[in-house]
PDB file of C-alpha atoms in Angstrom:
ATOM      1  CA  MET F   1     -12.278  -2.824  22.158  1.00 64.00           C
ATOM      2  CA  THR F   2      -9.402  -3.836  20.074  1.00 76.00           C
ATOM      3  CA  ILE F   3     -11.367  -6.293  18.122  1.00 84.00           C
ATOM      4  CA  ILE F   4     -14.126  -3.869  17.450  1.00 86.00           C
ATOM      5  CA  ALA F   5     -11.482  -1.281  16.138  1.00 87.00           C
ATOM      6  CA  THR F   6      -9.785  -4.074  14.108  1.00 91.00           C
ATOM      7  CA  ILE F   7     -13.060  -5.019  12.514  1.00 92.00           C
ATOM      8  CA  LEU F   8     -13.882  -1.158  11.721  1.00 93.00           C
ATOM      9  CA  ILE F   9     -10.508  -0.562  10.503  1.00 95.00           C
ATOM     10  CA  GLY F  10     -10.643  -3.754   8.158  1.00 95.00           C
ATOM     11  CA  LEU F  11     -13.920  -2.561   6.474  1.00 95.00           C
ATOM     12  CA  LEU F  12     -12.449   0.917   6.072  1.00 96.00           C
ATOM     13  CA  GLY F  13      -9.461  -0.427   4.299  1.00 96.00           C
ATOM     14  CA  ALA F  14     -11.853  -2.694   2.186  1.00 95.00           C
ATOM     15  CA  SER F  15     -13.753   0.213   1.224  1.00 94.00           C
ATOM     16  CA  ILE F  16     -11.067   2.304   0.241  1.00 95.00           C
ATOM     17  CA  GLY F  17      -9.576  -0.395  -1.547  1.00 94.00           C
ATOM     18  CA  SER F  18     -12.797  -0.520  -3.677  1.00 90.00           C
ATOM     19  CA  PHE F  19     -12.364   3.407  -4.129  1.00 91.00           C
ATOM     20  CA  LEU F  20      -8.797   2.978  -5.311  1.00 94.00           C
ATOM     21  CA  SER F  21      -9.874   0.351  -8.107  1.00 90.00           C
ATOM     22  CA  VAL F  22     -12.291   3.191  -9.597  1.00 87.00           C
ATOM     23  CA  LEU F  23      -9.378   5.525  -8.983  1.00 91.00           C
ATOM     24  CA  ILE F  24      -6.875   3.567 -10.879  1.00 92.00           C
ATOM     25  CA  TYR F  25      -9.265   2.820 -13.783  1.00 86.00           C
ATOM     26  CA  ARG F  26     -10.163   6.564 -14.329  1.00 86.00           C
ATOM     27  CA  VAL F  27      -6.567   7.809 -13.956  1.00 90.00           C
ATOM     28  CA  LYS F  28      -5.370   5.239 -16.399  1.00 89.00           C
ATOM     29  CA  ASN F  29      -8.141   6.085 -18.881  1.00 81.00           C
ATOM     30  CA  LYS F  30      -7.979   9.944 -18.219  1.00 79.00           C
ATOM     31  CA  LYS F  31     -11.709   9.958 -17.081  1.00 72.00           C
ATOM     32  CA  LYS F  32     -13.069  12.960 -15.481  1.00 68.00           C
ATOM     33  CA  GLY F  33     -15.177  13.049 -12.199  1.00 61.00           C
ATOM     34  CA  ILE F  34     -12.715  10.719 -10.334  1.00 62.00           C
ATOM     35  CA  PHE F  35     -14.100  11.443  -7.073  1.00 60.00           C
ATOM     36  CA  LEU F  36     -17.991  12.303  -7.831  1.00 59.00           C
ATOM     37  CA  SER F  37     -19.307  10.400 -11.008  1.00 64.00           C
ATOM     38  CA  ARG F  38     -20.964   7.040 -10.485  1.00 64.00           C
ATOM     39  CA  SER F  39     -19.211   3.823 -11.061  1.00 68.00           C
ATOM     40  CA  PHE F  40     -20.349   1.672 -14.103  1.00 67.00           C
ATOM     41  CA  CYS F  41     -19.517  -1.427 -15.838  1.00 67.00           C
ATOM     42  CA  THR F  42     -16.709  -1.104 -18.440  1.00 67.00           C
ATOM     43  CA  SER F  43     -18.323  -3.488 -20.755  1.00 67.00           C
ATOM     44  CA  CYS F  44     -21.976  -2.732 -20.993  1.00 68.00           C
ATOM     45  CA  LYS F  45     -21.662   1.070 -19.556  1.00 66.00           C
ATOM     46  CA  LYS F  46     -24.414   0.508 -16.970  1.00 69.00           C
ATOM     47  CA  LYS F  47     -24.287   2.511 -13.589  1.00 73.00           C
ATOM     48  CA  ILE F  48     -23.585  -0.019 -11.018  1.00 69.00           C
ATOM     49  CA  GLN F  49     -26.170   0.192  -8.045  1.00 67.00           C
ATOM     50  CA  TRP F  50     -25.369   0.491  -4.487  1.00 58.00           C
ATOM     51  CA  GLN F  51     -25.909  -3.127  -3.574  1.00 65.00           C
ATOM     52  CA  HIS F  52     -23.287  -4.198  -6.026  1.00 63.00           C
ATOM     53  CA  LEU F  53     -20.788  -1.952  -4.599  1.00 68.00           C
ATOM     54  CA  MET F  54     -20.291  -3.509  -1.216  1.00 80.00           C
ATOM     55  CA  PRO F  55     -16.537  -4.046  -0.669  1.00 81.00           C
ATOM     56  CA  LEU F  56     -15.326  -7.919  -0.798  1.00 82.00           C
ATOM     57  CA  PHE F  57     -18.934  -9.181  -0.512  1.00 81.00           C
ATOM     58  CA  SER F  58     -20.518  -8.049  -3.973  1.00 80.00           C
ATOM     59  CA  TRP F  59     -17.774  -9.374  -5.935  1.00 77.00           C
ATOM     60  CA  LEU F  60     -18.137 -12.811  -4.176  1.00 80.00           C
ATOM     61  CA  PHE F  61     -22.021 -12.610  -4.375  1.00 82.00           C
ATOM     62  CA  LEU F  62     -21.988 -11.784  -8.156  1.00 75.00           C
ATOM     63  CA  ARG F  63     -19.250 -14.747  -8.803  1.00 75.00           C
ATOM     64  CA  GLY F  64     -16.911 -12.292 -10.264  1.00 76.00           C
ATOM     65  CA  LYS F  65     -19.453 -11.132 -13.062  1.00 78.00           C
ATOM     66  CA  CYS F  66     -21.470  -7.864 -13.836  1.00 75.00           C
ATOM     67  CA  ALA F  67     -25.071  -8.241 -12.592  1.00 69.00           C
ATOM     68  CA  TYR F  68     -26.409  -6.715 -15.697  1.00 67.00           C
ATOM     69  CA  CYS F  69     -24.291  -8.163 -18.935  1.00 76.00           C
ATOM     70  CA  GLY F  70     -22.643 -11.103 -17.202  1.00 71.00           C
ATOM     71  CA  LYS F  71     -19.241 -10.185 -18.276  1.00 76.00           C
ATOM     72  CA  LYS F  72     -16.366 -11.125 -16.078  1.00 82.00           C
ATOM     73  CA  ILE F  73     -14.981  -8.810 -13.356  1.00 77.00           C
ATOM     74  CA  SER F  74     -11.397  -8.929 -13.132  1.00 83.00           C
ATOM     75  CA  ALA F  75     -10.145 -10.504  -9.733  1.00 87.00           C
ATOM     76  CA  HIS F  76      -7.650  -7.808  -8.954  1.00 87.00           C
ATOM     77  CA  TYR F  77     -10.733  -5.538  -7.901  1.00 88.00           C
ATOM     78  CA  PHE F  78     -11.442  -7.962  -5.322  1.00 91.00           C
ATOM     79  CA  ILE F  79      -7.590  -8.652  -4.504  1.00 94.00           C
ATOM     80  CA  LEU F  80      -7.205  -4.893  -4.130  1.00 95.00           C
ATOM     81  CA  GLU F  81      -9.949  -4.443  -1.575  1.00 94.00           C
ATOM     82  CA  LEU F  82      -8.590  -7.401   0.376  1.00 96.00           C
ATOM     83  CA  THR F  83      -4.976  -6.511   0.261  1.00 96.00           C
ATOM     84  CA  THR F  84      -5.918  -2.756   1.539  1.00 97.00           C
ATOM     85  CA  ALA F  85      -8.145  -4.227   4.305  1.00 96.00           C
ATOM     86  CA  PHE F  86      -5.120  -6.503   5.547  1.00 97.00           C
ATOM     87  CA  VAL F  87      -2.545  -3.491   5.252  1.00 97.00           C
ATOM     88  CA  PHE F  88      -5.125  -1.436   7.261  1.00 97.00           C
ATOM     89  CA  VAL F  89      -5.585  -4.064   9.969  1.00 96.00           C
ATOM     90  CA  MET F  90      -1.977  -4.843  10.304  1.00 96.00           C
ATOM     91  CA  THR F  91      -1.064  -1.143  10.362  1.00 96.00           C
ATOM     92  CA  PHE F  92      -3.594  -0.633  13.126  1.00 96.00           C
ATOM     93  CA  LEU F  93      -2.182  -3.611  15.301  1.00 93.00           C
ATOM     94  CA  LYS F  94       1.377  -2.012  14.854  1.00 94.00           C
ATOM     95  CA  PHE F  95      -0.013   1.527  15.939  1.00 93.00           C
ATOM     96  CA  ASN F  96      -2.806   0.606  18.057  1.00 90.00           C
ATOM     97  CA  PHE F  97      -4.070   3.628  19.897  1.00 87.00           C
ATOM     98  CA  VAL F  98      -6.646   1.946  22.432  1.00 82.00           C
ATOM     99  CA  LEU F  99      -5.150   1.976  25.871  1.00 73.00           C
ATOM    100  CA  SER F 100      -6.419  -0.042  28.691  1.00 59.00           C
ATOM    101  CA  THR F 101      -6.763   2.056  31.943  1.00 56.00           C
ATOM    102  CA  PRO F 102      -8.436   1.538  35.075  1.00 54.00           C
ATOM    103  CA  SER F 103     -11.891   2.670  35.597  1.00 52.00           C
ATOM    104  CA  ILE F 104     -14.087   3.456  38.727  1.00 51.00           C
ATOM    105  CA  VAL F 105     -17.315   3.454  36.113  1.00 50.00           C
ATOM    106  CA  ASN F 106     -17.289  -0.184  34.987  1.00 54.00           C
ATOM    107  CA  PRO F 107     -13.988  -2.048  35.052  1.00 53.00           C
ATOM    108  CA  ASP F 108     -15.234  -4.599  32.543  1.00 54.00           C
ATOM    109  CA  PHE F 109     -16.047  -1.960  29.705  1.00 54.00           C
ATOM    110  CA  PHE F 110     -15.387   1.731  30.341  1.00 56.00           C
ATOM    111  CA  ASN F 111     -11.731   1.039  30.809  1.00 63.00           C
ATOM    112  CA  TYR F 112     -10.023   2.333  27.578  1.00 70.00           C
ATOM    113  CA  SER F 113      -8.445   5.654  26.628  1.00 75.00           C
ATOM    114  CA  ILE F 114      -6.577   6.826  23.468  1.00 81.00           C
ATOM    115  CA  ASP F 115      -3.151   7.516  22.737  1.00 84.00           C
ATOM    116  CA  TYR F 116      -3.570  10.374  20.398  1.00 86.00           C
ATOM    117  CA  PHE F 117      -0.048  10.711  19.040  1.00 90.00           C
ATOM    118  CA  THR F 118      -0.127   7.074  18.133  1.00 91.00           C
ATOM    119  CA  LEU F 119      -3.526   7.828  16.634  1.00 92.00           C
ATOM    120  CA  GLU F 120      -1.864  10.596  14.456  1.00 93.00           C
ATOM    121  CA  THR F 121       0.683   8.238  13.209  1.00 94.00           C
ATOM    122  CA  LEU F 122      -1.774   5.571  12.351  1.00 95.00           C
ATOM    123  CA  VAL F 123      -3.617   7.954  10.388  1.00 95.00           C
ATOM    124  CA  PHE F 124      -0.442   9.364   8.647  1.00 96.00           C
ATOM    125  CA  TYR F 125       0.473   5.625   7.679  1.00 97.00           C
ATOM    126  CA  LEU F 126      -2.915   4.841   6.555  1.00 97.00           C
ATOM    127  CA  VAL F 127      -2.983   7.858   4.230  1.00 97.00           C
ATOM    128  CA  GLU F 128       0.588   7.032   2.820  1.00 97.00           C
ATOM    129  CA  PHE F 129      -0.451   3.264   2.682  1.00 97.00           C
ATOM    130  CA  THR F 130      -3.427   4.203   0.527  1.00 97.00           C
ATOM    131  CA  ILE F 131      -1.509   5.811  -1.957  1.00 97.00           C
ATOM    132  CA  MET F 132       1.042   3.089  -1.928  1.00 97.00           C
ATOM    133  CA  MET F 133      -1.495   0.606  -2.489  1.00 97.00           C
ATOM    134  CA  ALA F 134      -2.692   2.660  -5.573  1.00 96.00           C
ATOM    135  CA  ILE F 135       1.091   2.753  -6.819  1.00 96.00           C
ATOM    136  CA  PHE F 136       1.326  -1.035  -6.093  1.00 96.00           C
ATOM    137  CA  PHE F 137      -1.550  -2.017  -8.195  1.00 95.00           C
ATOM    138  CA  TYR F 138      -1.393   0.734 -11.132  1.00 95.00           C
ATOM    139  CA  ASP F 139       2.446  -0.544 -11.552  1.00 95.00           C
ATOM    140  CA  ALA F 140       1.384  -4.248 -11.481  1.00 93.00           C
ATOM    141  CA  LEU F 141      -1.274  -3.726 -14.033  1.00 93.00           C
ATOM    142  CA  TYR F 142       0.037  -1.035 -16.433  1.00 93.00           C
ATOM    143  CA  GLN F 143       3.791  -1.061 -15.424  1.00 91.00           C
ATOM    144  CA  GLU F 144       4.051   2.617 -14.778  1.00 92.00           C
ATOM    145  CA  ILE F 145       3.617   4.789 -11.793  1.00 93.00           C
ATOM    146  CA  PRO F 146       1.669   8.183 -12.225  1.00 93.00           C
ATOM    147  CA  ASP F 147       3.473  11.380 -10.804  1.00 92.00           C
ATOM    148  CA  ARG F 148       0.190  12.358  -9.041  1.00 92.00           C
ATOM    149  CA  PHE F 149       0.602   9.209  -6.766  1.00 95.00           C
ATOM    150  CA  SER F 150       4.368   9.254  -6.088  1.00 95.00           C
ATOM    151  CA  VAL F 151       4.651  13.125  -5.791  1.00 95.00           C
ATOM    152  CA  THR F 152       1.632  13.385  -3.383  1.00 95.00           C
ATOM    153  CA  ALA F 153       3.110  10.676  -0.988  1.00 96.00           C
ATOM    154  CA  ILE F 154       6.488  12.362  -1.422  1.00 96.00           C
ATOM    155  CA  ALA F 155       4.840  15.810  -0.129  1.00 96.00           C
ATOM    156  CA  LEU F 156       2.791  13.994   2.622  1.00 95.00           C
ATOM    157  CA  ALA F 157       5.892  12.032   3.619  1.00 95.00           C
ATOM    158  CA  ILE F 158       7.660  15.256   4.282  1.00 94.00           C
ATOM    159  CA  VAL F 159       4.750  16.817   6.297  1.00 93.00           C
ATOM    160  CA  GLY F 160       4.392  13.700   8.406  1.00 92.00           C
ATOM    161  CA  ALA F 161       8.025  13.627   9.226  1.00 90.00           C
ATOM    162  CA  ILE F 162       8.110  17.173  10.304  1.00 89.00           C
ATOM    163  CA  LEU F 163       4.768  17.042  12.262  1.00 90.00           C
ATOM    164  CA  LEU F 164       5.641  13.352  13.881  1.00 90.00           C
ATOM    165  CA  GLY F 165       9.222  13.858  13.923  1.00 88.00           C
ATOM    166  CA  ASN F 166      10.036  10.348  12.650  1.00 85.00           C
ATOM    167  CA  PRO F 167      12.430   9.985  10.970  1.00 86.00           C
ATOM    168  CA  ASP F 168      14.390  13.111  11.967  1.00 89.00           C
ATOM    169  CA  ALA F 169      15.169  15.770   9.507  1.00 88.00           C
ATOM    170  CA  ILE F 170      18.909  14.603   8.861  1.00 91.00           C
ATOM    171  CA  ASN F 171      17.798  10.989   8.557  1.00 92.00           C
ATOM    172  CA  MET F 172      14.836  11.951   6.284  1.00 92.00           C
ATOM    173  CA  LEU F 173      17.203  14.022   4.097  1.00 93.00           C
ATOM    174  CA  VAL F 174      20.008  11.592   3.767  1.00 94.00           C
ATOM    175  CA  GLY F 175      17.610   8.557   3.083  1.00 94.00           C
ATOM    176  CA  GLY F 176      15.875  10.436   0.380  1.00 94.00           C
ATOM    177  CA  LEU F 177      18.797  11.412  -1.292  1.00 95.00           C
ATOM    178  CA  ALA F 178      20.637   8.157  -1.026  1.00 94.00           C
ATOM    179  CA  ILE F 179      17.873   5.790  -1.883  1.00 95.00           C
ATOM    180  CA  GLY F 180      16.865   8.231  -4.552  1.00 94.00           C
ATOM    181  CA  SER F 181      20.429   8.261  -6.031  1.00 95.00           C
ATOM    182  CA  PHE F 182      20.634   4.722  -5.801  1.00 94.00           C
ATOM    183  CA  PHE F 183      18.029   4.227  -8.347  1.00 94.00           C
ATOM    184  CA  LEU F 184      18.866   7.272 -10.443  1.00 94.00           C
ATOM    185  CA  LEU F 185      22.311   5.651 -10.992  1.00 94.00           C
ATOM    186  CA  GLN F 186      20.695   2.302 -12.060  1.00 92.00           C
ATOM    187  CA  PHE F 187      18.585   4.060 -14.473  1.00 92.00           C
ATOM    188  CA  LEU F 188      21.540   6.196 -16.022  1.00 93.00           C
ATOM    189  CA  ILE F 189      23.697   3.125 -16.277  1.00 92.00           C
ATOM    190  CA  SER F 190      20.960   1.028 -18.021  1.00 88.00           C
ATOM    191  CA  ASN F 191      19.663   4.048 -19.981  1.00 88.00           C
ATOM    192  CA  GLY F 192      16.179   3.391 -18.349  1.00 82.00           C
ATOM    193  CA  ARG F 193      16.063  -0.594 -19.110  1.00 83.00           C
ATOM    194  CA  TRP F 194      16.443  -1.806 -15.769  1.00 85.00           C
ATOM    195  CA  ILE F 195      13.962   0.772 -13.698  1.00 86.00           C
ATOM    196  CA  GLY F 196      11.782   3.479 -14.636  1.00 87.00           C
ATOM    197  CA  GLY F 197      11.456   7.183 -13.583  1.00 88.00           C
ATOM    198  CA  GLY F 198       8.664   6.137 -11.342  1.00 91.00           C
ATOM    199  CA  ASP F 199      10.948   3.832  -9.350  1.00 92.00           C
ATOM    200  CA  ILE F 200      13.350   6.639  -8.661  1.00 94.00           C
ATOM    201  CA  ARG F 201      10.504   8.768  -7.168  1.00 95.00           C
ATOM    202  CA  LEU F 202       9.302   5.870  -5.179  1.00 95.00           C
ATOM    203  CA  GLY F 203      12.971   5.183  -3.973  1.00 95.00           C
ATOM    204  CA  ILE F 204      12.978   9.097  -2.878  1.00 96.00           C
ATOM    205  CA  LEU F 205       9.527   8.482  -0.946  1.00 96.00           C
ATOM    206  CA  MET F 206      10.988   4.975   0.677  1.00 96.00           C
ATOM    207  CA  GLY F 207      14.082   7.265   2.109  1.00 95.00           C
ATOM    208  CA  LEU F 208      11.817   9.995   3.321  1.00 95.00           C
ATOM    209  CA  LEU F 209       9.454   7.673   5.180  1.00 95.00           C
ATOM    210  CA  LEU F 210      12.099   5.219   6.611  1.00 94.00           C
ATOM    211  CA  GLY F 211      15.269   7.005   6.910  1.00 93.00           C
ATOM    212  CA  TRP F 212      18.660   5.675   5.459  1.00 91.00           C
ATOM    213  CA  GLU F 213      19.025   2.538   7.638  1.00 91.00           C
ATOM    214  CA  LEU F 214      15.425   1.367   7.471  1.00 94.00           C
ATOM    215  CA  GLY F 215      15.478   2.449   3.874  1.00 94.00           C
ATOM    216  CA  LEU F 216      18.146   0.188   2.999  1.00 94.00           C
ATOM    217  CA  LEU F 217      16.545  -2.613   4.631  1.00 95.00           C
ATOM    218  CA  ALA F 218      13.535  -2.076   2.726  1.00 96.00           C
ATOM    219  CA  ILE F 219      15.499  -2.178  -0.634  1.00 96.00           C
ATOM    220  CA  ILE F 220      16.970  -5.595   0.580  1.00 95.00           C
ATOM    221  CA  LEU F 221      13.370  -6.856   1.323  1.00 96.00           C
ATOM    222  CA  SER F 222      12.316  -5.422  -2.184  1.00 96.00           C
ATOM    223  CA  TYR F 223      14.966  -7.072  -4.192  1.00 95.00           C
ATOM    224  CA  PHE F 224      14.731 -10.596  -2.253  1.00 95.00           C
ATOM    225  CA  LEU F 225      10.906 -10.610  -2.708  1.00 95.00           C
ATOM    226  CA  GLY F 226      11.165  -9.436  -6.509  1.00 94.00           C
ATOM    227  CA  SER F 227      13.844 -12.285  -7.131  1.00 93.00           C
ATOM    228  CA  ILE F 228      11.637 -14.907  -5.634  1.00 94.00           C
ATOM    229  CA  TYR F 229       8.754 -13.918  -7.919  1.00 93.00           C
ATOM    230  CA  ALA F 230      11.169 -13.483 -10.783  1.00 91.00           C
ATOM    231  CA  PHE F 231      12.561 -17.122 -10.298  1.00 91.00           C
ATOM    232  CA  TYR F 232       9.050 -18.461  -9.703  1.00 90.00           C
ATOM    233  CA  LEU F 233       7.811 -16.707 -13.239  1.00 89.00           C
ATOM    234  CA  LEU F 234      10.942 -18.186 -15.062  1.00 88.00           C
ATOM    235  CA  ALA F 235      10.513 -21.602 -13.425  1.00 88.00           C
ATOM    236  CA  THR F 236       6.984 -21.808 -14.682  1.00 86.00           C
ATOM    237  CA  LYS F 237       7.902 -20.287 -18.121  1.00 81.00           C
ATOM    238  CA  LYS F 238       5.556 -17.337 -17.645  1.00 81.00           C
ATOM    239  CA  VAL F 239       8.240 -15.137 -18.784  1.00 79.00           C
ATOM    240  CA  THR F 240      11.499 -15.183 -20.535  1.00 77.00           C
ATOM    241  CA  GLY F 241      14.790 -13.654 -19.388  1.00 70.00           C
ATOM    242  CA  LYS F 242      13.948 -10.334 -21.458  1.00 74.00           C
ATOM    243  CA  SER F 243      10.637  -9.895 -20.168  1.00 75.00           C
ATOM    244  CA  ALA F 244       9.767  -6.738 -17.975  1.00 78.00           C
ATOM    245  CA  ILE F 245       8.501  -7.242 -14.660  1.00 86.00           C
ATOM    246  CA  ALA F 246       6.952  -4.295 -12.679  1.00 89.00           C
ATOM    247  CA  PHE F 247       9.264  -3.383  -9.698  1.00 92.00           C
ATOM    248  CA  GLY F 248       7.088  -0.873  -7.879  1.00 93.00           C
ATOM    249  CA  PRO F 249       4.954  -3.617  -6.186  1.00 95.00           C
ATOM    250  CA  PHE F 250       8.117  -4.889  -4.449  1.00 96.00           C
ATOM    251  CA  LEU F 251       9.432  -1.508  -3.294  1.00 96.00           C
ATOM    252  CA  VAL F 252       5.873  -0.911  -1.609  1.00 97.00           C
ATOM    253  CA  MET F 253       6.148  -4.232  -0.183  1.00 97.00           C
ATOM    254  CA  GLY F 254       9.553  -3.689   1.225  1.00 96.00           C
ATOM    255  CA  THR F 255       8.767  -0.400   2.596  1.00 97.00           C
ATOM    256  CA  ILE F 256       5.520  -1.321   4.283  1.00 97.00           C
ATOM    257  CA  LEU F 257       7.375  -4.518   5.992  1.00 97.00           C
ATOM    258  CA  SER F 258      10.091  -2.180   6.947  1.00 96.00           C
ATOM    259  CA  ILE F 259       7.445   0.150   8.764  1.00 95.00           C
ATOM    260  CA  TRP F 260       5.690  -2.890  10.300  1.00 96.00           C
ATOM    261  CA  TYR F 261       8.900  -4.814  11.456  1.00 94.00           C
ATOM    262  CA  GLY F 262      12.135  -2.977  10.579  1.00 92.00           C
ATOM    263  CA  ASP F 263      13.297  -2.434  14.038  1.00 89.00           C
ATOM    264  CA  VAL F 264      12.581  -6.256  14.967  1.00 90.00           C
ATOM    265  CA  ILE F 265      14.602  -7.143  11.932  1.00 89.00           C
ATOM    266  CA  LEU F 266      17.438  -4.986  12.687  1.00 86.00           C
ATOM    267  CA  ASP F 267      17.480  -5.544  16.397  1.00 84.00           C
ATOM    268  CA  PHE F 268      17.648  -9.156  15.424  1.00 81.00           C
ATOM    269  CA  TYR F 269      20.380  -8.718  13.026  1.00 78.00           C
ATOM    270  CA  LEU F 270      22.533  -6.884  15.385  1.00 75.00           C
ATOM    271  CA  SER F 271      21.987  -9.125  18.207  1.00 77.00           C
ATOM    272  CA  THR F 272      22.146 -12.470  16.280  1.00 76.00           C
ATOM    273  CA  ILE F 273      24.426 -12.014  13.215  1.00 68.00           C
ATOM    274  CA  LEU F 274      26.864  -9.567  14.515  1.00 58.00           C
ATOM    275  CA  PHE F 275      27.477 -10.565  18.084  1.00 57.00           C
TER     276      PHE F 275
END
């Protein structure tokens, strides 16, 4: 049952990733009809048929080219679908709501039940991660974070914390203020050269979702991953010391990793490093 649920969750993630690619393009180009209008090729403007809209498979089948004009389709569409599918699967495995229970009907099949609180938690994080995937790729592509993404995610984080009780109200408030202030201070000191306003709002989101302890871990992970990527770009001479690198994707990665493995990392640190 878990295997079947994992496959379905992965397909759902890929489908949502496909939608996000359309959403990101239309938000950036201020297109109307974000949710209802048909998708089209940005080169020849022809509407894309349903058989060319299958997540993951269509891009591979078409070899990354438009079926009509043959223009190259950016690989980020495929990467977004694949990454979102991966995030959905990993989140489901973290919050697996399928429980194995004894059954008198057929012990080999009808022996599953649902943990509804875990299901609610899973749905909450999948919605938040969907928005965070939009932030990740929008910032990676255009080096900016739209308020409509971050503010929506912040509002949902507050509602989710109240309904699910994680983190608690005090931890959520302290986390949001502390991490938001941390990025605000950097913004003021550098006059906006180090980070942008979108990173401040993303920092508030991190604190609200994680609380101050896991939020601190997320910051450390974000800077660690960002440093590795920056060193790689410098070593390969793809950027110079004055080049700007989008930091939002690393904040997103740090946040998601902290939700998946934060407790494990903190327990390991406290038990191994400190004692």
